Coordinates of C-alpha atoms and ligand atoms in Angstrom, one line a residue:
M1 CA -2.1 -0.4 -23.8
T2 CA 1.1 -0.6 -25.7
K3 CA 3.2 -3.8 -26.0
F4 CA 6.6 -3.7 -24.3
E5 CA 8.1 -4.9 -27.6
E6 CA 7.0 -1.7 -29.2
M7 CA 8.6 0.4 -26.5
D8 CA 12.2 1.4 -26.2
I9 CA 13.2 -1.5 -23.9
D10 CA 16.5 -3.3 -23.6
P11 CA 16.2 -6.8 -25.2
R12 CA 17.5 -8.4 -22.0
I13 CA 14.8 -6.8 -20.0
L14 CA 12.2 -7.7 -22.7
R15 CA 13.2 -11.3 -22.2
S16 CA 12.6 -11.2 -18.4
L17 CA 9.3 -9.3 -19.0
N18 CA 8.3 -12.2 -21.2
E19 CA 9.1 -14.7 -18.6
M20 CA 7.1 -12.8 -16.0
G21 CA 4.1 -12.8 -18.4
Y22 CA 4.1 -9.1 -18.8
T23 CA 3.3 -8.4 -22.5
E24 CA 1.6 -5.0 -22.4
A25 CA 2.7 -2.0 -20.4
F26 CA 0.2 -0.8 -17.9
P27 CA -0.7 2.9 -18.4
I28 CA 1.6 4.2 -15.6
Q29 CA 4.4 2.2 -16.9
E30 CA 4.1 3.5 -20.4
K31 CA 3.7 7.1 -19.3
V32 CA 6.6 7.1 -16.8
Q33 CA 9.2 5.6 -19.0
A34 CA 10.3 8.5 -21.1
P35 CA 10.2 11.3 -18.5
F36 CA 12.0 9.1 -16.0
M37 CA 14.7 8.3 -18.6
S38 CA 15.1 12.0 -19.3
G39 CA 16.3 12.5 -15.8
I40 CA 13.6 15.0 -14.5
D41 CA 12.0 14.7 -11.1
L42 CA 8.6 13.2 -11.2
I43 CA 5.5 12.2 -9.3
G44 CA 3.6 9.2 -10.5
Q45 CA 0.1 8.5 -9.2
A46 CA -2.0 5.6 -10.3
K47 CA -4.4 3.3 -8.4
T48 CA -3.5 0.4 -6.3
G49 CA -2.5 -2.6 -8.2
S50 CA -1.7 -0.8 -11.4
G51 CA 1.9 -1.7 -11.7
K52 CA 3.8 1.2 -10.2
T53 CA 6.7 -1.0 -9.1
A54 CA 7.7 -1.8 -12.7
A55 CA 6.9 1.8 -13.7
F56 CA 10.0 2.9 -11.7
G57 CA 11.8 -0.4 -11.9
L58 CA 12.0 -0.6 -15.7
P59 CA 13.6 2.9 -16.3
L60 CA 15.9 2.4 -13.3
L61 CA 17.3 -0.8 -14.9
H62 CA 18.0 1.1 -18.1
L63 CA 19.7 3.9 -16.2
V64 CA 21.8 2.0 -13.7
N65 CA 25.2 1.0 -15.1
P66 CA 26.0 -2.6 -14.1
S67 CA 29.7 -2.2 -14.6
Q68 CA 29.9 0.6 -12.0
R69 CA 29.9 -1.2 -8.7
E70 CA 28.3 1.5 -6.5
V71 CA 24.9 2.2 -5.1
Q72 CA 23.3 4.2 -7.9
A73 CA 19.7 4.0 -7.0
L74 CA 17.9 4.1 -3.6
I75 CA 14.3 3.0 -3.2
L76 CA 12.6 3.7 0.1
A77 CA 9.4 2.0 1.3
P78 CA 7.4 2.1 4.6
T79 CA 7.4 -1.5 5.6
R80 CA 9.8 -4.4 5.5
E81 CA 7.4 -6.7 3.6
L82 CA 7.0 -4.1 0.9
A83 CA 10.8 -3.5 0.6
V84 CA 11.3 -7.2 0.1
Q85 CA 8.6 -7.4 -2.4
I86 CA 10.0 -4.5 -4.5
T87 CA 13.5 -6.1 -4.5
K88 CA 12.0 -9.3 -5.7
E89 CA 10.2 -7.6 -8.6
I90 CA 13.4 -5.7 -9.5
E91 CA 15.4 -8.9 -9.4
K92 CA 13.0 -10.6 -11.7
L93 CA 13.2 -7.7 -14.2
A94 CA 17.0 -7.6 -13.8
K95 CA 17.5 -11.3 -14.4
Y96 CA 19.6 -10.8 -17.6
T97 CA 21.1 -7.4 -17.0
G98 CA 23.5 -8.2 -14.2
T99 CA 22.1 -5.5 -12.0
K100 CA 22.2 -6.4 -8.3
A101 CA 19.7 -5.2 -5.7
V102 CA 19.7 -5.7 -2.0
T103 CA 17.1 -5.1 0.7
I104 CA 17.9 -3.2 3.9
Y105 CA 15.4 -3.5 6.6
G106 CA 15.0 -3.8 10.3
G107 CA 14.5 -7.2 12.0
Q108 CA 17.0 -9.0 9.8
S109 CA 20.5 -9.4 11.1
I110 CA 22.5 -6.3 10.4
N111 CA 25.6 -8.4 9.6
V112 CA 23.9 -10.2 6.8
Q113 CA 23.0 -6.8 5.3
I114 CA 26.5 -5.4 5.8
D115 CA 27.8 -8.5 4.0
A116 CA 25.3 -7.9 1.2
L117 CA 26.5 -4.3 0.9
L118 CA 30.1 -5.4 0.7
R119 CA 29.2 -7.3 -2.5
R120 CA 28.5 -3.8 -3.9
P121 CA 24.9 -3.8 -5.2
H122 CA 23.7 -1.2 -7.7
I123 CA 20.3 -0.7 -6.2
V124 CA 19.3 -0.6 -2.5
V125 CA 15.7 -1.0 -1.5
G126 CA 15.1 -0.2 2.2
T127 CA 13.1 0.9 5.1
P128 CA 14.3 4.3 6.5
G129 CA 15.3 3.1 10.0
R130 CA 17.8 0.5 9.0
V131 CA 19.1 2.6 6.1
I132 CA 20.0 5.3 8.6
D133 CA 21.6 2.7 10.8
L134 CA 23.8 1.6 8.0
I135 CA 24.7 5.1 6.9
K136 CA 25.8 5.9 10.4
R137 CA 27.9 2.7 10.5
R138 CA 29.4 3.8 7.2
S139 CA 28.4 0.5 5.7
L140 CA 26.1 2.2 3.2
N141 CA 27.6 4.9 1.1
L142 CA 25.0 6.9 -0.9
S143 CA 27.4 9.4 -2.3
K144 CA 27.1 8.0 -5.8
V145 CA 23.3 7.7 -5.8
R146 CA 21.7 9.2 -8.9
Y147 CA 18.2 8.1 -8.4
V148 CA 16.0 8.2 -5.3
V149 CA 12.5 6.7 -5.4
L150 CA 10.0 7.0 -2.6
D151 CA 7.3 4.3 -3.0
E152 CA 4.1 4.9 -1.1
A153 CA 5.5 8.4 -1.1
D154 CA 2.7 10.2 0.8
R155 CA 3.3 7.8 3.7
M156 CA 7.1 8.3 3.5
L157 CA 6.7 12.1 3.7
D158 CA 4.1 12.2 6.5
M159 CA 5.0 13.0 10.0
G160 CA 6.1 9.5 11.0
F161 CA 8.9 9.3 8.4
I162 CA 9.8 12.8 7.3
D163 CA 12.8 13.4 9.6
D164 CA 14.3 10.0 8.6
I165 CA 13.8 10.8 4.9
E166 CA 15.5 14.2 5.3
F167 CA 18.4 12.5 7.0
I168 CA 18.8 10.0 4.2
L169 CA 18.4 12.6 1.4
E170 CA 21.3 14.5 3.0
A171 CA 23.5 11.5 2.5
T172 CA 22.8 11.6 -1.2
P173 CA 24.4 14.0 -3.7
G174 CA 22.5 17.3 -4.3
R175 CA 22.1 16.5 -8.0
R176 CA 20.1 13.4 -8.2
Q177 CA 16.7 12.5 -9.6
M178 CA 13.9 12.1 -7.2
S179 CA 10.6 10.4 -8.0
L180 CA 7.6 9.7 -5.9
F181 CA 5.0 7.0 -6.4
S182 CA 1.7 6.4 -4.7
A183 CA -2.0 5.7 -5.3
T184 CA -2.7 8.7 -3.1
M185 CA -1.1 12.1 -3.0
P186 CA -2.8 14.6 -0.6
R187 CA -2.3 18.3 -1.4
E188 CA -0.3 19.1 1.7
I189 CA 2.1 16.2 1.0
L190 CA 2.5 17.4 -2.6
D191 CA 3.4 20.9 -1.4
L192 CA 5.9 19.4 1.0
A193 CA 7.4 17.2 -1.6
R194 CA 8.3 20.3 -3.7
R195 CA 10.9 21.2 -1.1
Y196 CA 12.9 18.1 -2.1
M197 CA 12.3 18.2 -5.8
S198 CA 13.0 20.6 -8.7
N199 CA 10.0 21.2 -10.9
P200 CA 8.6 17.8 -10.7
Q201 CA 6.4 16.6 -13.5
K202 CA 3.2 15.0 -12.4
I203 CA 2.0 11.9 -14.1
L204 CA -1.5 11.1 -13.0
I205 CA -3.5 8.1 -14.3
S206 CA -7.1 8.2 -13.5
A207 CA -9.5 6.7 -15.9
D208 CA -8.8 3.7 -18.2
E209 CA -6.8 1.8 -15.8
P210 CA -7.3 -1.7 -14.7
S211 CA -8.2 -1.9 -11.1
V212 CA -11.1 0.1 -9.6
E213 CA -14.1 -1.2 -11.5
E214 CA -13.4 -4.7 -10.5
L215 CA -13.6 -4.0 -6.8
D216 CA -17.0 -4.5 -5.1
Q217 CA -17.2 -2.7 -1.8
Y218 CA -19.7 -3.6 0.9
Y219 CA -20.5 -2.7 4.5
T220 CA -22.3 -4.5 7.2
V221 CA -23.5 -2.9 10.4
V222 CA -23.2 -4.7 13.8
D223 CA -24.0 -3.8 17.3
D224 CA -21.1 -3.4 19.7
G225 CA -19.7 -6.8 20.8
S226 CA -20.9 -8.9 17.9
K227 CA -18.1 -8.2 15.4
Q228 CA -16.4 -11.5 15.7
D229 CA -19.5 -13.5 15.0
R230 CA -20.3 -11.4 12.0
L231 CA -16.8 -11.9 10.7
V232 CA -17.2 -15.7 11.1
E233 CA -20.5 -15.5 9.2
I234 CA -18.8 -13.6 6.5
L235 CA -15.9 -16.0 6.2
K236 CA -18.2 -19.0 6.2
S237 CA -20.5 -17.6 3.5
E238 CA -17.7 -16.1 1.3
R239 CA -15.3 -19.0 1.7
P240 CA -12.4 -17.0 0.3
S241 CA -9.4 -19.0 -0.7
S242 CA -7.4 -15.8 0.1
A243 CA -8.5 -13.0 2.4
I244 CA -6.9 -10.2 4.5
V245 CA -8.7 -9.1 7.7
F246 CA -7.5 -5.7 8.9
C247 CA -7.4 -4.8 12.6
R248 CA -6.5 -1.5 14.2
T249 CA -4.0 -2.7 16.8
K250 CA -1.3 -5.3 17.0
I251 CA -2.8 -6.9 20.1
G252 CA -6.2 -6.9 18.4
A253 CA -4.8 -8.6 15.3
H254 CA -3.1 -11.1 17.4
R255 CA -6.1 -12.0 19.5
L256 CA -8.4 -12.2 16.5
A257 CA -6.0 -14.5 14.7
R258 CA -5.9 -16.8 17.8
D259 CA -9.7 -16.7 18.1
L260 CA -10.3 -17.5 14.5
E261 CA -7.8 -20.4 14.8
K262 CA -9.9 -21.8 17.7
R263 CA -12.8 -21.6 15.4
Y264 CA -11.0 -23.8 12.9
F265 CA -10.0 -21.2 10.4
N266 CA -6.7 -21.5 8.7
V267 CA -5.1 -18.1 9.6
V268 CA -1.8 -16.4 10.3
P269 CA -1.2 -13.0 12.0
L270 CA 0.9 -10.2 10.7
H271 CA 1.8 -7.2 12.9
G272 CA 4.7 -5.3 14.3
D273 CA 5.0 -7.2 17.6
L274 CA 6.0 -10.4 15.9
S275 CA 9.6 -11.3 15.3
Q276 CA 10.8 -10.8 11.7
Y277 CA 11.0 -14.6 11.5
Q278 CA 7.4 -14.9 12.3
R279 CA 6.4 -12.0 10.0
D280 CA 8.2 -13.7 7.1
A281 CA 6.7 -17.1 8.0
S282 CA 3.2 -15.5 7.9
M283 CA 3.8 -13.7 4.7
N284 CA 5.3 -16.7 3.0
A285 CA 2.5 -19.0 4.0
F286 CA -0.1 -16.5 2.9
R287 CA 1.7 -15.9 -0.4
A288 CA 2.1 -19.6 -1.1
G289 CA -1.6 -20.1 -0.5
Q290 CA -1.0 -22.4 2.5
V291 CA -3.3 -20.3 4.7
E292 CA -6.4 -18.6 3.5
I293 CA -6.6 -15.8 6.0
L294 CA -4.1 -13.1 6.9
V295 CA -5.1 -11.1 10.0
A296 CA -3.0 -8.0 9.8
T297 CA -2.6 -4.4 11.1
D298 CA -1.9 -1.7 8.7
V299 CA 1.6 -3.0 8.1
A300 CA -0.1 -4.9 5.3
A301 CA -2.3 -1.9 4.1
R302 CA 0.2 -0.4 1.7
G303 CA 1.8 -1.8 -1.4
I304 CA 1.6 -5.5 -0.5
D305 CA 0.8 -7.4 -3.7
V306 CA -0.5 -10.9 -3.3
P307 CA -2.2 -11.9 -6.5
G308 CA -5.5 -13.7 -6.0
V309 CA -6.6 -12.0 -2.8
Q310 CA -10.4 -12.2 -3.1
L311 CA -11.6 -10.5 -0.1
V312 CA -10.5 -7.7 2.2
V313 CA -12.4 -7.3 5.5
N314 CA -12.2 -4.2 7.6
Y315 CA -12.7 -5.7 11.0
D316 CA -11.9 -2.4 12.7
F317 CA -12.8 0.5 10.4
P318 CA -9.9 2.9 9.9
D319 CA -10.0 6.5 11.1
D320 CA -8.2 7.7 8.0
P321 CA -10.0 7.5 4.6
L322 CA -6.7 7.0 2.8
V323 CA -6.0 3.9 4.9
Y324 CA -9.4 2.6 3.9
F325 CA -8.4 3.1 0.2
H326 CA -5.1 1.4 0.6
R327 CA -6.5 -1.5 2.5
V328 CA -9.2 -2.4 0.1
G329 CA -6.6 -2.0 -2.7
R330 CA -5.0 -5.2 -1.6
T331 CA -7.6 -7.0 -3.7
A332 CA -8.8 -6.4 -7.3
R333 CA -5.2 -5.9 -8.4
A334 CA -3.9 -5.8 -12.0
G335 CA -7.3 -6.1 -13.5
S336 CA -8.6 -9.0 -11.4
S337 CA -11.8 -8.8 -9.4
G338 CA -12.2 -8.5 -5.7
K339 CA -14.5 -7.7 -2.8
S340 CA -14.2 -5.8 0.4
I341 CA -16.5 -5.9 3.4
S342 CA -16.3 -3.3 6.2
I343 CA -17.8 -4.3 9.5
I344 CA -19.0 -1.1 11.1
Q345 CA -20.2 -0.3 14.5
P346 CA -22.3 2.7 15.4
D347 CA -19.2 4.7 16.4
D348 CA -17.7 4.1 13.0
F349 CA -20.3 5.9 11.0
P350 CA -18.4 9.3 10.8
N351 CA -15.3 7.6 9.5
F352 CA -17.3 5.4 7.2
Y353 CA -19.0 8.3 5.5
R354 CA -15.7 10.2 5.2
A355 CA -14.0 7.2 3.6
Q356 CA -16.9 6.9 1.2
H357 CA -16.8 10.5 0.3
L358 CA -13.0 11.0 0.0
T359 CA -12.5 7.9 -2.1
K360 CA -15.5 8.8 -4.2
T361 CA -16.7 5.2 -4.2
I362 CA -19.9 3.5 -3.5
I363 CA -19.9 1.2 -0.6
K364 CA -23.0 -1.0 -0.8
P365 CA -24.9 -2.6 2.0
L366 CA -24.2 -6.3 2.3
T367 CA -27.9 -7.0 3.1
P368 CA -31.1 -4.9 3.1
L369 CA -31.0 -4.9 6.8
D370 CA -27.6 -3.3 6.8
E371 CA -29.0 -0.5 4.6
Q372 CA -31.8 0.1 7.0
K373 CA -29.4 0.3 9.9
A374 CA -27.3 2.8 8.1
L375 CA -30.3 4.9 7.1
H376 CA -31.7 5.1 10.5
P377 CA -29.0 6.0 12.8
N378 CA -31.1 5.8 15.9
T379 CA -28.7 4.8 18.5
R380 CA -27.6 7.6 20.7
R381 CA -23.9 7.0 20.3
Q382 CA -24.1 7.1 16.6
Q383 CA -25.9 10.4 16.6
S384 CA -23.6 12.0 19.1
S385 CA -20.6 11.0 17.1
F386 CA -22.3 12.5 14.0
I387 CA -22.6 15.8 15.8
R388 CA -19.2 15.7 17.3
Y389 CA -17.5 15.2 13.9
G390 CA -19.8 17.6 12.1
G391 CA -19.1 20.3 14.6
S392 CA -15.5 20.1 15.5
R393 CA -13.8 19.5 12.2
P394 CA -15.0 22.2 9.8
Y395 CA -13.0 21.1 6.8
R396 CA -14.4 17.6 7.0
R397 CA -17.9 18.7 7.8
T398 CA -19.0 19.4 4.3
G399 CA -17.5 16.2 3.1
Y400 CA -19.2 14.2 5.7
Q401 CA -22.6 15.9 5.3
H402 CA -22.4 15.7 1.5
A403 CA -21.7 12.0 1.8
W404 CA -24.5 11.6 4.2
Q405 CA -27.0 13.4 1.9
S406 CA -25.9 11.7 -1.3
Y407 CA -26.2 8.5 0.5
R408 CA -29.8 9.2 1.5
R409 CA -30.7 10.3 -2.0
R410 CA -29.9 6.8 -3.3
Ligands
ADP1 P1 1.0 -1.0 -7.5 O1 2.4 -0.7 -6.9 O2 0.6 0.0 -8.5 O3 0.0 -1.2 -6.4 P2 2.3 -3.4 -8.3 O4 3.5 -2.9 -8.9 O5 2.4 -4.1 -7.0 O6 1.1 -2.3 -8.3 O7 1.7 -4.4 -9.4 C1 0.5 -5.1 -9.2 C2 0.4 -6.4 -9.9 O8 0.5 -6.3 -11.3 C3 1.6 -7.3 -9.6 O9 1.2 -8.6 -9.3 C4 2.5 -7.3 -10.8 O10 3.2 -8.5 -11.0 C5 1.4 -7.1 -11.9 N1 1.9 -6.4 -13.1 C6 2.6 -5.2 -13.1 N2 2.8 -4.8 -14.4 C7 2.3 -5.7 -15.2 C8 2.2 -5.8 -16.6 N3 2.7 -4.9 -17.5 N4 1.5 -6.9 -17.1 C9 1.0 -7.8 -16.3 N5 1.0 -7.8 -14.9 C10 1.7 -6.7 -14.4
MG2 MG1 3.2 -0.4 -5.1

């Protein structure tokens, strides 16, 4: 890794990097700097926790002109919590440059944000819904934007967001640089992305980067109905000082948080049915280390960086292998170590093997008994779901069967 001092970095930014304790550039940061500064479109992919925020934040701060009081850069992110986190990182980096960033997101009073925009920030970080709102109200003028960044880009370009993104891009000038960042970049999304970019350069970091090796991934098999007891056992034996437990639904997360509280765990919920005030309170308490356990839906799956998270539990196993990958990436960040434990029920096996295969990782049994249960899928439901998936989804079939076989070989 190269020291920031040896790179072409503004001394004022070097000073804040120093204060933040960043001395060496992470690989993605080093590789992105020059192409980003040259103004070309680019796609940066590097593992979770490998410093992608500063990878776009640093060149942006060099490119944005503080004396020009207009929105020059727009950064879009999928969740409010992530948008806030990105702004904070940029504000720290920009401490001595005079560059101002504001966050635009749903849930917070729109008037507060209109006021913030009247103070003419240089950088806007936002979630798509509220950004569109403010464009329509003519409070947000993007006509001078020169840089657009999509963080968690594959999520931003998927079905849920793509129309919003198109609308926003139309409010920006035709000639602007666009860059995409994510740990995952599925083929079909990459193809789609080309529509909005001209000749993007791809910067992929795979090996020699700090996060993956330090993540220990486990699974444990439970019968239907005994998940919560298993979770409690896990929390009691692991005694994490900081853990995130992922649930599939908002109501599920809410109930689980309440149940754990009744069992004397120090927990807070985080999901989309809470008010923004409650969401902020949960996030702040968790970040500050006042509570050990965050029970969350996938609003916390992407991008959220809480240093020191020791354990991620998949209480409900995700359908989408990419979601698995992003969830477990909330731990073992920036070179520190971490552990994930997935609680799987018989029905989850197809998804489990797909996650294992797609992310090319080894998920180890937590105990020998778990291994036995996984090797002898003798419940009827488990076998029927095996066949259902194997038969009806041809493109996944090979992946699934391969994972299954390689698993057996071990
Ligand atoms: P990503 O977006 O790739 O998941 P983040 O940008 O959230 O990763 O960064 C992960 C963690 O690494 C953060 O806590 C951040 O403060 C830290 N970090 C980033 N760059 C550096 C660096 N050059 N030196 C030390 N820590 C860094
Ligand atoms: Mg990130």
